[in-house]
Amino acid sequence: MRRTILDDPRYYLNRHVQWPDFNRRVLEEARDPANPLLERVKFLAITANNLDEFVEVRVASFLQRIEHGSAERSPDGLSTEEELALVTQAMHSLVRDQYHA
């Protein structure tokens, strides 16, 4: 039996990059007209709160690592700059969709 090499980045999902997908699913509940209006507002508030916390904690940690010159890569092989770029793009899209909701 062939051994699986566990340090292969293909086997890992990046939790920071995956976070916007989760928050988008919450936003879809806010946009669903089948949900009562107050519930929709609550889902929208949850996405806003989640985004605030994400920026305060995760994005701040990316900026600190970049400032300190860290060459560390995530388990999926992304550099901190690459992670930040992907997350920033997803956050902009999410905020745009929050405003449309």
PDB file of C-alpha atoms in Angstrom:
ATOM      1  CA  MET A   1       0.000   0.000   0.000  1.00  0.00           C
ATOM      2  CA  ARG A   2       1.303   3.419  -0.979  1.00  0.00           C
ATOM      3  CA  ARG A   3       1.715   5.964   1.837  1.00  0.00           C
ATOM      4  CA  THR A   4      -0.005   9.302   1.546  1.00  0.00           C
ATOM      5  CA  ILE A   5       2.267  12.276   2.031  1.00  0.00           C
ATOM      6  CA  LEU A   6       0.367  14.600   4.330  1.00  0.00           C
ATOM      7  CA  ASP A   7       2.390  17.738   3.638  1.00  0.00           C
ATOM      8  CA  ASP A   8       0.910  18.000   0.130  1.00  0.00           C
ATOM      9  CA  PRO A   9      -1.046  21.313  -0.022  1.00  0.00           C
ATOM     10  CA  ARG A  10      -3.730  19.687  -2.218  1.00  0.00           C
ATOM     11  CA  TYR A  11      -5.076  17.873   0.833  1.00  0.00           C
ATOM     12  CA  TYR A  12      -5.871  21.028   2.801  1.00  0.00           C
ATOM     13  CA  LEU A  13      -8.517  23.718   2.720  1.00  0.00           C
ATOM     14  CA  ASN A  14      -7.622  27.153   3.980  1.00  0.00           C
ATOM     15  CA  ARG A  15     -10.010  28.126   6.774  1.00  0.00           C
ATOM     16  CA  HIS A  16      -9.467  31.826   6.129  1.00  0.00           C
ATOM     17  CA  VAL A  17     -10.252  31.506   2.446  1.00  0.00           C
ATOM     18  CA  GLN A  18     -13.239  29.238   3.195  1.00  0.00           C
ATOM     19  CA  TRP A  19     -14.706  31.616   5.794  1.00  0.00           C
ATOM     20  CA  PRO A  20     -16.449  33.890   3.247  1.00  0.00           C
ATOM     21  CA  ASP A  21     -18.246  30.845   1.823  1.00  0.00           C
ATOM     22  CA  PHE A  22     -19.761  30.138   5.233  1.00  0.00           C
ATOM     23  CA  ASN A  23     -20.756  33.758   5.710  1.00  0.00           C
ATOM     24  CA  ARG A  24     -22.266  33.813   2.218  1.00  0.00           C
ATOM     25  CA  ARG A  25     -24.544  30.911   3.203  1.00  0.00           C
ATOM     26  CA  VAL A  26     -25.733  32.964   6.181  1.00  0.00           C
ATOM     27  CA  LEU A  27     -26.300  35.927   3.856  1.00  0.00           C
ATOM     28  CA  GLU A  28     -28.407  33.732   1.578  1.00  0.00           C
ATOM     29  CA  GLU A  29     -30.752  33.198   4.531  1.00  0.00           C
ATOM     30  CA  ALA A  30     -31.020  36.977   4.837  1.00  0.00           C
ATOM     31  CA  ARG A  31     -31.935  37.219   1.175  1.00  0.00           C
ATOM     32  CA  ASP A  32     -34.494  34.410   1.244  1.00  0.00           C
ATOM     33  CA  PRO A  33     -38.000  35.919   0.975  1.00  0.00           C
ATOM     34  CA  ALA A  34     -39.434  32.738   2.504  1.00  0.00           C
ATOM     35  CA  ASN A  35     -37.926  33.772   5.858  1.00  0.00           C
ATOM     36  CA  PRO A  36     -39.821  36.284   8.014  1.00  0.00           C
ATOM     37  CA  LEU A  37     -38.496  39.831   7.671  1.00  0.00           C
ATOM     38  CA  LEU A  38     -37.137  40.073  11.233  1.00  0.00           C
ATOM     39  CA  GLU A  39     -35.260  36.777  10.789  1.00  0.00           C
ATOM     40  CA  ARG A  40     -33.773  38.076   7.555  1.00  0.00           C
ATOM     41  CA  VAL A  41     -32.557  41.210   9.366  1.00  0.00           C
ATOM     42  CA  LYS A  42     -31.021  39.034  12.084  1.00  0.00           C
ATOM     43  CA  PHE A  43     -29.147  36.955   9.492  1.00  0.00           C
ATOM     44  CA  LEU A  44     -27.865  40.143   7.871  1.00  0.00           C
ATOM     45  CA  ALA A  45     -26.697  41.415  11.277  1.00  0.00           C
ATOM     46  CA  ILE A  46     -24.900  38.119  11.885  1.00  0.00           C
ATOM     47  CA  THR A  47     -22.970  38.487   8.618  1.00  0.00           C
ATOM     48  CA  ALA A  48     -21.983  42.045   9.534  1.00  0.00           C
ATOM     49  CA  ASN A  49     -20.836  41.000  13.004  1.00  0.00           C
ATOM     50  CA  ASN A  50     -18.901  38.036  11.590  1.00  0.00           C
ATOM     51  CA  LEU A  51     -17.193  40.302   9.076  1.00  0.00           C
ATOM     52  CA  ASP A  52     -16.175  42.790  11.783  1.00  0.00           C
ATOM     53  CA  GLU A  53     -14.683  40.042  13.913  1.00  0.00           C
ATOM     54  CA  PHE A  54     -12.907  38.482  10.938  1.00  0.00           C
ATOM     55  CA  VAL A  55     -11.260  41.773  10.010  1.00  0.00           C
ATOM     56  CA  GLU A  56     -10.289  42.575  13.595  1.00  0.00           C
ATOM     57  CA  VAL A  57      -8.707  39.192  14.232  1.00  0.00           C
ATOM     58  CA  ARG A  58      -7.762  37.379  11.012  1.00  0.00           C
ATOM     59  CA  VAL A  59      -6.966  40.240   8.667  1.00  0.00           C
ATOM     60  CA  ALA A  60      -5.003  41.956  11.438  1.00  0.00           C
ATOM     61  CA  SER A  61      -2.921  38.794  11.861  1.00  0.00           C
ATOM     62  CA  PHE A  62      -2.188  38.736   8.114  1.00  0.00           C
ATOM     63  CA  LEU A  63      -1.023  42.344   8.253  1.00  0.00           C
ATOM     64  CA  GLN A  64       1.176  41.654  11.287  1.00  0.00           C
ATOM     65  CA  ARG A  65       2.825  38.679   9.600  1.00  0.00           C
ATOM     66  CA  ILE A  66       3.456  40.724   6.449  1.00  0.00           C
ATOM     67  CA  GLU A  67       4.855  43.601   8.520  1.00  0.00           C
ATOM     68  CA  HIS A  68       7.222  41.208  10.307  1.00  0.00           C
ATOM     69  CA  GLY A  69       8.383  39.699   7.022  1.00  0.00           C
ATOM     70  CA  SER A  70       7.118  36.202   7.732  1.00  0.00           C
ATOM     71  CA  ALA A  71       7.764  33.742   4.915  1.00  0.00           C
ATOM     72  CA  GLU A  72       5.460  31.194   6.534  1.00  0.00           C
ATOM     73  CA  ARG A  73       2.990  29.411   4.248  1.00  0.00           C
ATOM     74  CA  SER A  74      -0.400  28.047   5.186  1.00  0.00           C
ATOM     75  CA  PRO A  75      -0.980  24.274   5.030  1.00  0.00           C
ATOM     76  CA  ASP A  76      -2.566  24.698   1.591  1.00  0.00           C
ATOM     77  CA  GLY A  77       0.616  26.376   0.307  1.00  0.00           C
ATOM     78  CA  LEU A  78      -0.485  30.018   0.165  1.00  0.00           C
ATOM     79  CA  SER A  79       1.733  32.854   1.295  1.00  0.00           C
ATOM     80  CA  THR A  80       0.292  35.419   3.695  1.00  0.00           C
ATOM     81  CA  GLU A  81       0.033  37.936   0.863  1.00  0.00           C
ATOM     82  CA  GLU A  82      -1.874  35.443  -1.292  1.00  0.00           C
ATOM     83  CA  GLU A  83      -4.252  34.618   1.564  1.00  0.00           C
ATOM     84  CA  LEU A  84      -4.869  38.302   2.223  1.00  0.00           C
ATOM     85  CA  ALA A  85      -5.553  38.996  -1.461  1.00  0.00           C
ATOM     86  CA  LEU A  86      -8.074  36.156  -1.717  1.00  0.00           C
ATOM     87  CA  VAL A  87      -9.806  37.087   1.529  1.00  0.00           C
ATOM     88  CA  THR A  88      -9.933  40.782   0.602  1.00  0.00           C
ATOM     89  CA  GLN A  89     -11.539  40.024  -2.738  1.00  0.00           C
ATOM     90  CA  ALA A  90     -14.138  37.778  -1.071  1.00  0.00           C
ATOM     91  CA  MET A  91     -14.866  40.375   1.626  1.00  0.00           C
ATOM     92  CA  HIS A  92     -15.491  43.101  -0.960  1.00  0.00           C
ATOM     93  CA  SER A  93     -17.917  40.841  -2.785  1.00  0.00           C
ATOM     94  CA  LEU A  94     -19.666  39.913   0.463  1.00  0.00           C
ATOM     95  CA  VAL A  95     -20.074  43.549   1.553  1.00  0.00           C
ATOM     96  CA  ARG A  96     -21.462  44.468  -1.863  1.00  0.00           C
ATOM     97  CA  ASP A  97     -24.019  41.661  -1.526  1.00  0.00           C
ATOM     98  CA  GLN A  98     -24.854  42.737   2.047  1.00  0.00           C
ATOM     99  CA  TYR A  99     -25.732  46.196   0.759  1.00  0.00           C
ATOM    100  CA  HIS A 100     -27.870  44.704  -1.999  1.00  0.00           C
ATOM    101  CA  ALA A 101     -29.735  42.620   0.603  1.00  0.00           C
TER     102      ALA A 101
END
